[in-house]
CSV table of C-alpha atoms in Angstrom, one decimal:
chain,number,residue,atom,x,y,z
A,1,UNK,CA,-11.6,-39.8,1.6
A,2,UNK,CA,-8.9,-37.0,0.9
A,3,UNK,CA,-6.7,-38.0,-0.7
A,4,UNK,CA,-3.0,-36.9,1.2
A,5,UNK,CA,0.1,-38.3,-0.8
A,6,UNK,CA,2.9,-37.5,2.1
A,7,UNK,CA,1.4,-37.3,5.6
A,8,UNK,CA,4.3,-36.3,7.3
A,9,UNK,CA,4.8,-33.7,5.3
A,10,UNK,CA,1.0,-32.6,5.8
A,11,UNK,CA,2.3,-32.1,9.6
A,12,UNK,CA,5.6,-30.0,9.0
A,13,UNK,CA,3.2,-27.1,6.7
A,14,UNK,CA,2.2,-24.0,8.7
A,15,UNK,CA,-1.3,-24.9,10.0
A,16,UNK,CA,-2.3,-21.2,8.0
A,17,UNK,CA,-1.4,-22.9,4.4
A,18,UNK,CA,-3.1,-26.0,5.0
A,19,UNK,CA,-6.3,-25.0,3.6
A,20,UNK,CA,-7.4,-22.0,1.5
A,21,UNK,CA,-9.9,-21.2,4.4
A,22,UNK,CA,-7.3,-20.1,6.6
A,23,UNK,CA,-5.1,-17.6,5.3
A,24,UNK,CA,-8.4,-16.0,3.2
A,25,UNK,CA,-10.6,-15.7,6.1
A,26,UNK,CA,-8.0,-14.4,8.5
A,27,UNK,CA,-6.8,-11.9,6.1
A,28,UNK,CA,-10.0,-11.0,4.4
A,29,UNK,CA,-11.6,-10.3,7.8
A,30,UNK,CA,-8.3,-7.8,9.1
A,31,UNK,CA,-8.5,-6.6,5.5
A,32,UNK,CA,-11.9,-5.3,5.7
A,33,UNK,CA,-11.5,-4.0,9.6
A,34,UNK,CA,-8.3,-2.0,8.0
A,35,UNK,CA,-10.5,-0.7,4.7
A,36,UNK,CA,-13.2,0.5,6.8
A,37,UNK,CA,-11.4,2.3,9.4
A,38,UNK,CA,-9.4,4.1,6.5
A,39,UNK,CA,-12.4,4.8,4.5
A,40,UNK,CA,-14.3,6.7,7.3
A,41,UNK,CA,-11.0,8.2,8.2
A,42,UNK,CA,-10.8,9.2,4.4
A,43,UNK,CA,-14.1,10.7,4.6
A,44,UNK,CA,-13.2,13.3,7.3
A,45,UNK,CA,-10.4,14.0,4.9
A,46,UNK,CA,-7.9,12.7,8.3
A,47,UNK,CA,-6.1,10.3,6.3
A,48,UNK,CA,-5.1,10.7,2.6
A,49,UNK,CA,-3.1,7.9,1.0
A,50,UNK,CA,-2.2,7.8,-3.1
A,51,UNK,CA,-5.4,5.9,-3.9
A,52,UNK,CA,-5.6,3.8,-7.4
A,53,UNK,CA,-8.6,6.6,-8.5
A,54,UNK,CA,-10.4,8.3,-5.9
A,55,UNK,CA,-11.6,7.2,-2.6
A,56,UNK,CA,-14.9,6.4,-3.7
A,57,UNK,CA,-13.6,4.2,-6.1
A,58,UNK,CA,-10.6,2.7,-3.6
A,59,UNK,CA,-13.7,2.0,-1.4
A,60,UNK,CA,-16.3,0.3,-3.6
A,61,UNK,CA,-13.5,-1.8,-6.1
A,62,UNK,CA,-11.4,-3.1,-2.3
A,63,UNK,CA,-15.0,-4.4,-0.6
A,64,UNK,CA,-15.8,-6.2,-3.8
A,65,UNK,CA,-12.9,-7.1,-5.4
A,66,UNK,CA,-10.4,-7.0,-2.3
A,67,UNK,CA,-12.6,-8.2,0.6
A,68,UNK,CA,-15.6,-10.3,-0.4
A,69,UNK,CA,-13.1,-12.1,-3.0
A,70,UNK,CA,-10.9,-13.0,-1.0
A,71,UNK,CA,-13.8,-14.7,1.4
A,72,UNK,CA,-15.4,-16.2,-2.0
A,73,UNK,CA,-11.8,-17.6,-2.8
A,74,UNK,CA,-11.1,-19.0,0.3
A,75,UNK,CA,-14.8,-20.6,0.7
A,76,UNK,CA,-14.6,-22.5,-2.7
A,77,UNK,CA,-11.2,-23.5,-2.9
A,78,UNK,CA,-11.9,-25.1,0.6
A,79,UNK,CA,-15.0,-26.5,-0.3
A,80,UNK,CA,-13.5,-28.1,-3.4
A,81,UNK,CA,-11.8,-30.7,-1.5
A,82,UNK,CA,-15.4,-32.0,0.0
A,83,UNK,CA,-16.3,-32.2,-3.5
A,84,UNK,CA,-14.2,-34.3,-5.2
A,85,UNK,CA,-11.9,-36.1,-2.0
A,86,UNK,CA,-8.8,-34.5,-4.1
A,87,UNK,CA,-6.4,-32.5,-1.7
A,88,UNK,CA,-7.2,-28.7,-2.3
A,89,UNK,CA,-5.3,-26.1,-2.8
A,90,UNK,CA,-2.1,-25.8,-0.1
A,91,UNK,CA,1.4,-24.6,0.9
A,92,UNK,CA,3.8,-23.0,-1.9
A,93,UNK,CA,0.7,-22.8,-4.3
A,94,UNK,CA,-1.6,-21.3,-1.6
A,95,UNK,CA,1.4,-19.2,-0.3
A,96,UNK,CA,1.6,-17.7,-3.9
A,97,UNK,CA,-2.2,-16.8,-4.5
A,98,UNK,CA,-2.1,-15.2,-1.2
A,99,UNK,CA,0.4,-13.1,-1.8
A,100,UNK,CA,-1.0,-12.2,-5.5
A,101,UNK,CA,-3.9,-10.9,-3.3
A,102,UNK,CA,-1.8,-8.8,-0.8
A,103,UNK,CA,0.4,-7.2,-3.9
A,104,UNK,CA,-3.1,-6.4,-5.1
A,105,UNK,CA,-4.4,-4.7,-1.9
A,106,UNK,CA,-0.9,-2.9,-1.8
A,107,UNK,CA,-1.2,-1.7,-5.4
A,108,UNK,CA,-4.6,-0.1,-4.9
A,109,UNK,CA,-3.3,1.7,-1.8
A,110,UNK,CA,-0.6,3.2,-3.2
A,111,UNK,CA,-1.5,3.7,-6.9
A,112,UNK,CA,-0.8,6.7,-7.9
A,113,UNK,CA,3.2,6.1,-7.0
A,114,UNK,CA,2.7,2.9,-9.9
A,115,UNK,CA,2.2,2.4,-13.4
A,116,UNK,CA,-1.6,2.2,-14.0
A,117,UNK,CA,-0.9,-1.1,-15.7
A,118,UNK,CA,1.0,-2.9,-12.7
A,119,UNK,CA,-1.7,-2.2,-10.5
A,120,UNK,CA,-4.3,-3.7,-13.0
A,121,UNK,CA,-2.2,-6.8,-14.1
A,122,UNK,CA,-1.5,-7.9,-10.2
A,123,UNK,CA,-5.1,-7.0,-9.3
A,124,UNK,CA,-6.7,-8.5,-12.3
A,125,UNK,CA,-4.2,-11.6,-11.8
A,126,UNK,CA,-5.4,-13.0,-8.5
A,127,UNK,CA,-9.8,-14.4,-9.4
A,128,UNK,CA,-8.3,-16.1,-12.8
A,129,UNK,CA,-5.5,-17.6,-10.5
A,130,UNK,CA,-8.0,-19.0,-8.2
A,131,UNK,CA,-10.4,-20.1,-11.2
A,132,UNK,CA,-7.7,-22.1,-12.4
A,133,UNK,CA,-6.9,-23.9,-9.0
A,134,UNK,CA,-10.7,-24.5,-8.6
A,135,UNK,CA,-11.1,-25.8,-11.6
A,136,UNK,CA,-8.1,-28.6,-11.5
A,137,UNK,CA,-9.6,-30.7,-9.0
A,138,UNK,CA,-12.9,-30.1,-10.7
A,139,UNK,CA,-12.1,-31.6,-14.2
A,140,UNK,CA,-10.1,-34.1,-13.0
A,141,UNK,CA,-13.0,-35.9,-11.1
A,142,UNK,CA,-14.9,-35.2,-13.8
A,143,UNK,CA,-17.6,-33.2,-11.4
A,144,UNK,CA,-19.7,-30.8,-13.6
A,145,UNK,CA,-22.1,-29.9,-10.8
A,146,UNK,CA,-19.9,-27.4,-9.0
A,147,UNK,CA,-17.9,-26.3,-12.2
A,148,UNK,CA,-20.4,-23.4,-12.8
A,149,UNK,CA,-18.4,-21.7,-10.1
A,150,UNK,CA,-15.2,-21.3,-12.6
A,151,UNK,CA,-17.0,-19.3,-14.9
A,152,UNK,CA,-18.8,-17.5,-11.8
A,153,UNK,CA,-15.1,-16.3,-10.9
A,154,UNK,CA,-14.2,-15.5,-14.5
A,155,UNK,CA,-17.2,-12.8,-14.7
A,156,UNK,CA,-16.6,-11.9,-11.4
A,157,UNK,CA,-13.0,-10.8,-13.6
A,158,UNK,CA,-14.7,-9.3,-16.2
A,159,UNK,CA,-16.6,-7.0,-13.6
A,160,UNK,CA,-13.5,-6.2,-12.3
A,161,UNK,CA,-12.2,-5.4,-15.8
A,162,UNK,CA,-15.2,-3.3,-16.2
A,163,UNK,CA,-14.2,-1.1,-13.4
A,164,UNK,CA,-10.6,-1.0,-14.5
A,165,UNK,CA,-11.5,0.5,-17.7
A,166,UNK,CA,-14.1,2.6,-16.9
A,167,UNK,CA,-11.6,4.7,-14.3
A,168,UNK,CA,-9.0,4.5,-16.4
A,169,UNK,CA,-10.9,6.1,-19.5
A,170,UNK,CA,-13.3,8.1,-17.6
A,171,UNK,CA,-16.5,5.9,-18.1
A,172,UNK,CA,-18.2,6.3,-15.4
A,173,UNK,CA,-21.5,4.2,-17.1
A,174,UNK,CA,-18.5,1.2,-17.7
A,175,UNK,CA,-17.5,1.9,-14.2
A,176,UNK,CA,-20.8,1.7,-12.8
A,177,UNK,CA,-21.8,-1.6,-14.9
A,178,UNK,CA,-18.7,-3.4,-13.2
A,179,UNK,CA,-19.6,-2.2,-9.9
A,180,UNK,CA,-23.6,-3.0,-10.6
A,181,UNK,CA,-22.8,-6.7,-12.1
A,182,UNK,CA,-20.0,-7.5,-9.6
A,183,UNK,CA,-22.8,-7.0,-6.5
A,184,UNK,CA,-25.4,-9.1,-8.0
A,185,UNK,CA,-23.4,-11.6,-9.2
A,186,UNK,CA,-22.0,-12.0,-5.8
A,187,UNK,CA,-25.3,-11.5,-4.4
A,188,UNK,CA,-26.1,-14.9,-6.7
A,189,UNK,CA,-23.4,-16.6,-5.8
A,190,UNK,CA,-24.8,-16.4,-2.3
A,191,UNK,CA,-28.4,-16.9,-3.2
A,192,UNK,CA,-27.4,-20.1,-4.9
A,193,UNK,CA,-25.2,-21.7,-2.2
A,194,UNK,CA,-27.6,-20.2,0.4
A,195,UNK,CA,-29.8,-22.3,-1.0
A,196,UNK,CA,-27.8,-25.6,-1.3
A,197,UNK,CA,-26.4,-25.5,2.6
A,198,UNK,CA,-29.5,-23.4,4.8
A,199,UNK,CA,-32.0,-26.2,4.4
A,200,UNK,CA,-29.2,-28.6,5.8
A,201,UNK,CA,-27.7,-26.8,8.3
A,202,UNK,CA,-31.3,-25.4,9.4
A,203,UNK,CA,-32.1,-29.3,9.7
A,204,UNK,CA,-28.9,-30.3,11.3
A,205,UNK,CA,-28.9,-27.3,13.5
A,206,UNK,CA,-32.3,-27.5,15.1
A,207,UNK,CA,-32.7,-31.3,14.6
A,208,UNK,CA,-35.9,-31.2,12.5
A,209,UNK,CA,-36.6,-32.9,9.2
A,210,UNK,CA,-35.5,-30.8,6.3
A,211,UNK,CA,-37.1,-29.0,4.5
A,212,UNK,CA,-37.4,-30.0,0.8
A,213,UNK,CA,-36.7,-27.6,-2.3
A,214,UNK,CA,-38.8,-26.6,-4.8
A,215,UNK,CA,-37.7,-26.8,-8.1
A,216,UNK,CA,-39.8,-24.9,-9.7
A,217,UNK,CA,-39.3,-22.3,-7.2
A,218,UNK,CA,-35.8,-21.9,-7.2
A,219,UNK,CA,-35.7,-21.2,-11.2
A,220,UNK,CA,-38.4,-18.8,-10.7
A,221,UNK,CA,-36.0,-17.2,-8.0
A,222,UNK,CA,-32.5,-17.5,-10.0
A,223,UNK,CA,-33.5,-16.7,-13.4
A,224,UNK,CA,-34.7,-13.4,-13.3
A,225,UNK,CA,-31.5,-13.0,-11.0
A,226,UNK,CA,-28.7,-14.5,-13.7
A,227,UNK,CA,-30.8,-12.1,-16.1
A,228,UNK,CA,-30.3,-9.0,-14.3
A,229,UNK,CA,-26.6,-9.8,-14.2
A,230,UNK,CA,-26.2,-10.4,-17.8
A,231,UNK,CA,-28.2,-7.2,-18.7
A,232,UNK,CA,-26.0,-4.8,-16.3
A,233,UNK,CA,-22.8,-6.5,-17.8
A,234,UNK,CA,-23.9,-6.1,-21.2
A,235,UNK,CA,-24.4,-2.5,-20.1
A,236,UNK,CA,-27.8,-3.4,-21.5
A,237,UNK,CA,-29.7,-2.3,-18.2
A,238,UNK,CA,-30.5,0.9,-19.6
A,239,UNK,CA,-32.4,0.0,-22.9
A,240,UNK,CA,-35.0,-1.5,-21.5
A,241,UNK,CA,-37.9,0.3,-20.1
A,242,UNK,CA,-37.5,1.1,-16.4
A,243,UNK,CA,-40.9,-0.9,-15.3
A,244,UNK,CA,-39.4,-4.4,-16.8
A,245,UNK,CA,-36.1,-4.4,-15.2
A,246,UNK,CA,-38.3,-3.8,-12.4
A,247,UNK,CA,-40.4,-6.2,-12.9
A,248,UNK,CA,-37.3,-8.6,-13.3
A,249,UNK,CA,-36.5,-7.5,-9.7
A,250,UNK,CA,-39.8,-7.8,-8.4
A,251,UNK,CA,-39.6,-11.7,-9.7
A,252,UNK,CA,-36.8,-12.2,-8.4
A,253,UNK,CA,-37.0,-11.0,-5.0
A,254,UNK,CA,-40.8,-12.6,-4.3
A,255,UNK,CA,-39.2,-15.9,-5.1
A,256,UNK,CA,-36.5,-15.5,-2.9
A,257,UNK,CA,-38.6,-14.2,0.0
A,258,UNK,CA,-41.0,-17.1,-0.3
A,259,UNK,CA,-38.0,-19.6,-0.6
A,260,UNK,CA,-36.4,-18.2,2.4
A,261,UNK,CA,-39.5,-18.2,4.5
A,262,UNK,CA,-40.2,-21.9,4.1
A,263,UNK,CA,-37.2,-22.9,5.8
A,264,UNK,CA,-38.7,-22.3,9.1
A,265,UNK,CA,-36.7,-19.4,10.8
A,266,UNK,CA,-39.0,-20.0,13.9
A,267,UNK,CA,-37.0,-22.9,14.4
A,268,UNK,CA,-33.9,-21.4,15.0
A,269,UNK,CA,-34.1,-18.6,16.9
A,270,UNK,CA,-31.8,-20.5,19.7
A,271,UNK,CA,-28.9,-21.5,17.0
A,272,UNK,CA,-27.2,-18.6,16.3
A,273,UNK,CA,-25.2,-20.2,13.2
A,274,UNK,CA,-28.7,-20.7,11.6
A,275,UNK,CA,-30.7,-17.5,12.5
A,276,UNK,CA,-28.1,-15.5,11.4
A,277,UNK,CA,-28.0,-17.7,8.0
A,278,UNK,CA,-31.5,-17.2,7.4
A,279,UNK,CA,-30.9,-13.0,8.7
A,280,UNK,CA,-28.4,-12.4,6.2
A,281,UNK,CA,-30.3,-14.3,3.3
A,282,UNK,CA,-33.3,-12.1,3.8
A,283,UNK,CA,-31.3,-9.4,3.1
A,284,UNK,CA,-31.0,-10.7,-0.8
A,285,UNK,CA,-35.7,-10.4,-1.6
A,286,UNK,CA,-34.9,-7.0,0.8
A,287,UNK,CA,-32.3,-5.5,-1.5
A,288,UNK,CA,-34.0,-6.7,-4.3
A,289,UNK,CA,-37.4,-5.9,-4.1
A,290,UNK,CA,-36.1,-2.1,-2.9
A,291,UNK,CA,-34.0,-2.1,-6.3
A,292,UNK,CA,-37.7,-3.3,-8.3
A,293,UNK,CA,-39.3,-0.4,-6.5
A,294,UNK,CA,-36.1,2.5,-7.3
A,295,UNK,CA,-36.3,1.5,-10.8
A,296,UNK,CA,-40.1,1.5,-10.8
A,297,UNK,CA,-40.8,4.7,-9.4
A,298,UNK,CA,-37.0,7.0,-9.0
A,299,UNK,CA,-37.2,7.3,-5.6
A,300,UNK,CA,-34.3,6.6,-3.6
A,301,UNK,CA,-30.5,6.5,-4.7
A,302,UNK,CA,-29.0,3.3,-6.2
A,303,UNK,CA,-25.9,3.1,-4.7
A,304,UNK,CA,-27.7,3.4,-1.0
A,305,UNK,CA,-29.9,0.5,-1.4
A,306,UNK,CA,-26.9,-1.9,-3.0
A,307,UNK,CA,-25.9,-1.5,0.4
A,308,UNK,CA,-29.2,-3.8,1.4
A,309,UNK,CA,-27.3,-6.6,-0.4
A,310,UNK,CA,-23.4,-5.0,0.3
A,311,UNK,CA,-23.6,-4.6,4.1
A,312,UNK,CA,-27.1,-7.0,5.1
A,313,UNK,CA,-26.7,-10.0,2.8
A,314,UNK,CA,-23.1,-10.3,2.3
A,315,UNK,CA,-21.5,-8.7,5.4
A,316,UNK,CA,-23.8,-10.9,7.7
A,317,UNK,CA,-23.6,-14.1,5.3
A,318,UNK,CA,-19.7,-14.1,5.1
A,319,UNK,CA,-19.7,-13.5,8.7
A,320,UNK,CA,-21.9,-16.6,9.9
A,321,UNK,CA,-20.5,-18.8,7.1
A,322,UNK,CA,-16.8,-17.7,8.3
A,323,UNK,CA,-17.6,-18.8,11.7
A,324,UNK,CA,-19.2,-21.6,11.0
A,325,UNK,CA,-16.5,-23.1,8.1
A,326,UNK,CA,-13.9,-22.3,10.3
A,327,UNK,CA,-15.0,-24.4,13.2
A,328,UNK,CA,-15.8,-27.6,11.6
A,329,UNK,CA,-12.7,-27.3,9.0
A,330,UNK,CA,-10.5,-26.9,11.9
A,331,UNK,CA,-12.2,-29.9,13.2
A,332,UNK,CA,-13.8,-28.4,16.2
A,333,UNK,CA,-17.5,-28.5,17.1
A,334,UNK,CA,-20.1,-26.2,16.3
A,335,UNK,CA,-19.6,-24.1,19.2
A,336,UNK,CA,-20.1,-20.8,18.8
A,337,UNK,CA,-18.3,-18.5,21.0
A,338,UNK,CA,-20.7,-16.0,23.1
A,339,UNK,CA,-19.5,-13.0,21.6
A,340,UNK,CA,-20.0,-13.9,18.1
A,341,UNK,CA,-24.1,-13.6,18.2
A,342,UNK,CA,-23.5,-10.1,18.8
A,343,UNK,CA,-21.2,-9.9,16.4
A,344,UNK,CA,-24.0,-10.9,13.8
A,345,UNK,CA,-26.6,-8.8,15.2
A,346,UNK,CA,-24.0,-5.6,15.0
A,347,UNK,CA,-23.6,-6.3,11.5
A,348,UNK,CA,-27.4,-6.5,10.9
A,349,UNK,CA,-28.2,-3.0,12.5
A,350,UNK,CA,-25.5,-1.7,10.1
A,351,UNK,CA,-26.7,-2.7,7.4
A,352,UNK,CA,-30.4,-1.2,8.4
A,353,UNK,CA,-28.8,2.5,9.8
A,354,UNK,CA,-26.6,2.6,6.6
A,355,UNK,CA,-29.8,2.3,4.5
A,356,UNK,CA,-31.9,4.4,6.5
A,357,UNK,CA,-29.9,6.6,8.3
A,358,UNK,CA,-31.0,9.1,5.3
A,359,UNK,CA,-34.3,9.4,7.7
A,360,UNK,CA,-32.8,8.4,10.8
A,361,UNK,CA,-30.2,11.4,10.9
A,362,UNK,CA,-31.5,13.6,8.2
A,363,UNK,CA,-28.9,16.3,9.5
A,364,UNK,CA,-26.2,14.1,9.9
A,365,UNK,CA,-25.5,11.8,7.4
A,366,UNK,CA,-21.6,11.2,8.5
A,367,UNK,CA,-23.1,9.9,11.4
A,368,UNK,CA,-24.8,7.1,9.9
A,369,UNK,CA,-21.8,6.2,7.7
A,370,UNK,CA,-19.9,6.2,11.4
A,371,UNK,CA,-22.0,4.1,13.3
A,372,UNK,CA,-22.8,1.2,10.6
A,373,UNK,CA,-19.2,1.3,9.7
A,374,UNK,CA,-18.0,1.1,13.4
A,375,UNK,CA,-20.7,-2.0,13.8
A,376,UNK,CA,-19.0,-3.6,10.9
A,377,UNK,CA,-15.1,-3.0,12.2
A,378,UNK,CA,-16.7,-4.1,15.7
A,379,UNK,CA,-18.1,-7.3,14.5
A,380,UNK,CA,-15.2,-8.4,12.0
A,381,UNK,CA,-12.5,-7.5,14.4
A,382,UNK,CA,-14.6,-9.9,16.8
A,383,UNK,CA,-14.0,-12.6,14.3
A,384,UNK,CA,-10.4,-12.1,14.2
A,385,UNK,CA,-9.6,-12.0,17.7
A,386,UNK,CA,-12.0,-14.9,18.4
A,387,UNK,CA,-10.5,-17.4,15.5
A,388,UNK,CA,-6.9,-16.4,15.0
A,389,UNK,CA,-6.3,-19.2,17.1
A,390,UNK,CA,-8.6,-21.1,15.4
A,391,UNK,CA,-7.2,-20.4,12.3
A,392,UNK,CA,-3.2,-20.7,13.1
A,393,UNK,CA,-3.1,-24.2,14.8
A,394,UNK,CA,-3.6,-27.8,14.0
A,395,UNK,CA,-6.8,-29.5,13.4
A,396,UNK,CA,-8.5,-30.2,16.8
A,397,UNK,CA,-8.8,-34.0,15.5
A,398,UNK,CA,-5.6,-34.5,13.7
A,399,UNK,CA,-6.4,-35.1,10.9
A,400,UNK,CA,-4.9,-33.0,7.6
A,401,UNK,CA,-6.3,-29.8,6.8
């Protein structure tokens, strides 16, 4: 039971404030649709703007640090209030965390007309804010099981540090370790949760028994994982010999792939908000076991096969979740409008031509870049149209939230 100390009150806030869901996937989603378009734009060199750094860098620190953070934010300090029945963070303090975010997104953009250092304190401000929110609730009910996620958010900082420093003093090795540790602890995160809410919603979603996890299994799966993460924030990557960090990977994305597979895709190719679960998590052994082989044999370039995990496992998984999490938090039913499996599969094939389109359009590598990225602005924008409404009203039942 939630615990909601003036109801009436509850009723007067602006539906957007009353969860962290709301504001943080509505703006997150835009955010990335805005990003996208002005980084292909950028590209043809028909928009310049006074970029923190480079382009390169606007592009890679904004869909880690701007858009996927955002969603990570909104998704735990949401899910916090299922997990201990204390009211989440809402109004004034959610109105100030959101707008910490947006002077972040506004400081990257126009950068070079700031002082390095208020761009890094408002952008470096915002996961440590959240952290501490999350954490609140977290201690007070005395839950340790979901705590783990505090210190998530706090590396997640450091990685963002990491890429702070390294632009600012030209380390492009410190720069490339924040970058490196920031996807695959994100691509953690989602392997863990993945892993806690498929199963169910697999079993809920298809109405078949559930399938039950393997212990032994998922630590085979996650350890190599949190290894890998320590190792490339360390900046200790590159003292070990190539073949065990691919070996590390290999592990890694074996287990995955065989944990993935006994949840019983079959089962729900007529569910969209599963099969498009169980898509995006297949990205995560994908990505992976293509990182084992680059570092194994030098083929193929790093940052091109990140996006395995960048575009296919969290594009598509922060899609589906979004759409699902905003239905039954808004205390509608699990109804998924018709446009919104086409969404998911648009966001698939971009993830597949933005990896291949090295051998799809050999020629014409801008054209790859264009057509994954227009999938992606396609199937977010989708979202945003389709749950604005959704996201900007009431509860469906009444109730607070």
């Amino acid at each position: 039971m939630i615990q909601i100390t003036d109801l009436t009150v509850e009723q007067r806030m602006w539906p957007l404030l009353r969860q962290a869901f709301r504001p943080f996937f509505l703006l997150g989603a835009s955010f990335s649709v805005i990003a996208m378009v002005l980084w292909l734009l950028g590209l043809e060199r028909q928009v310049e703007l006074p970029w923190y750094g480079h382009l390169l860098f606007w592009h890679s620190h904004e869909m880690l640090f701007g858009f996927v953070s955002a969603i990570v934010v909104g998704f735990l300090l949401t899910a916090v209030q299922n997990w201990t029945g204390l009211r989440a963070t809402h109004g004034k303090t959610l109105l100030v965390l959101v707008l910490l975010w947006l002077l972040g997104r506004l400081s990257f953009a126009v950068g070079q007309a700031l002082p390095a250092w208020v761009t890094v304190a408002l952008d470096m401000s915002f996961l440590p804010s959240a952290a501490l929110l999350l954490a609140l609730p977290l201690v007070k009910i005395g839950q340790s099981r979901n705590l783990f996620f505090v210190p998530v958010l706090l590396l997640l900082t450091l990685c963002n540090g990491l890429m702070h420093y390294g632009h600012l003093a030209a380390r492009y090795d410190v720069q490339r370790a924040g970058i490196t540790g920031a996807i695959l602890l994100i691509t953690l995160l989602i392997a863990i949760i993945g892993g806690r809410v498929i199963p169910m919603f697999t079993a809920n979603g298809t109405q078949t028994p559930r399938v039950n996890a393997l212990p032994w299994l998922d630590r085979l799966a996650l350890a190599p994982l949190w290894a890998i993460v320590v190792l490339h924030l360390t900046m200790l990557s590159g003292a070990l010999p190539a073949v065990a960090l691919a070996a590390l990977y290999a592990i890694a994305g074996v287990a995955l792939l065989v944990r993935c597979l006994r949840w019983r895709f079959d089962r729900t190719l007529k569910v969209p908000l599963v099969w498009s679960l169980h898509l995006a998590y297949l990205f995560i052994p994908l990505g992976l076991l293509s990182l084992a082989w680059h570092y194994f044999s030098g083929d193929f370039m790093l940052s091109r096969l990140h996006h395995w995990l960048l575009v296919g496992a969290m594009g598509s998984m922060i899609l589906s979740m979004m759409a699902r999490v905003s239905l039954g938090h808004s205390g509608r039913p699990l109804t998924l409008h018709g446009w919104m499996p086409m969404a998911f599969a648009l966001l698939i094939g971009a993830a597949v031509v933005r990896v291949l389109g090295f051998w799809l359009y050999p020629e014409n590598i801008m054209l790859s870049y264009w057509v994954a990225g227009v999938a992606w602005i396609i199937a977010y924008l989708s979202y945003v149209v389709i749950y604005w409404p959704i996201l900007t009203r009431p509860r469906a039942d009444g109730r607070p939230g």
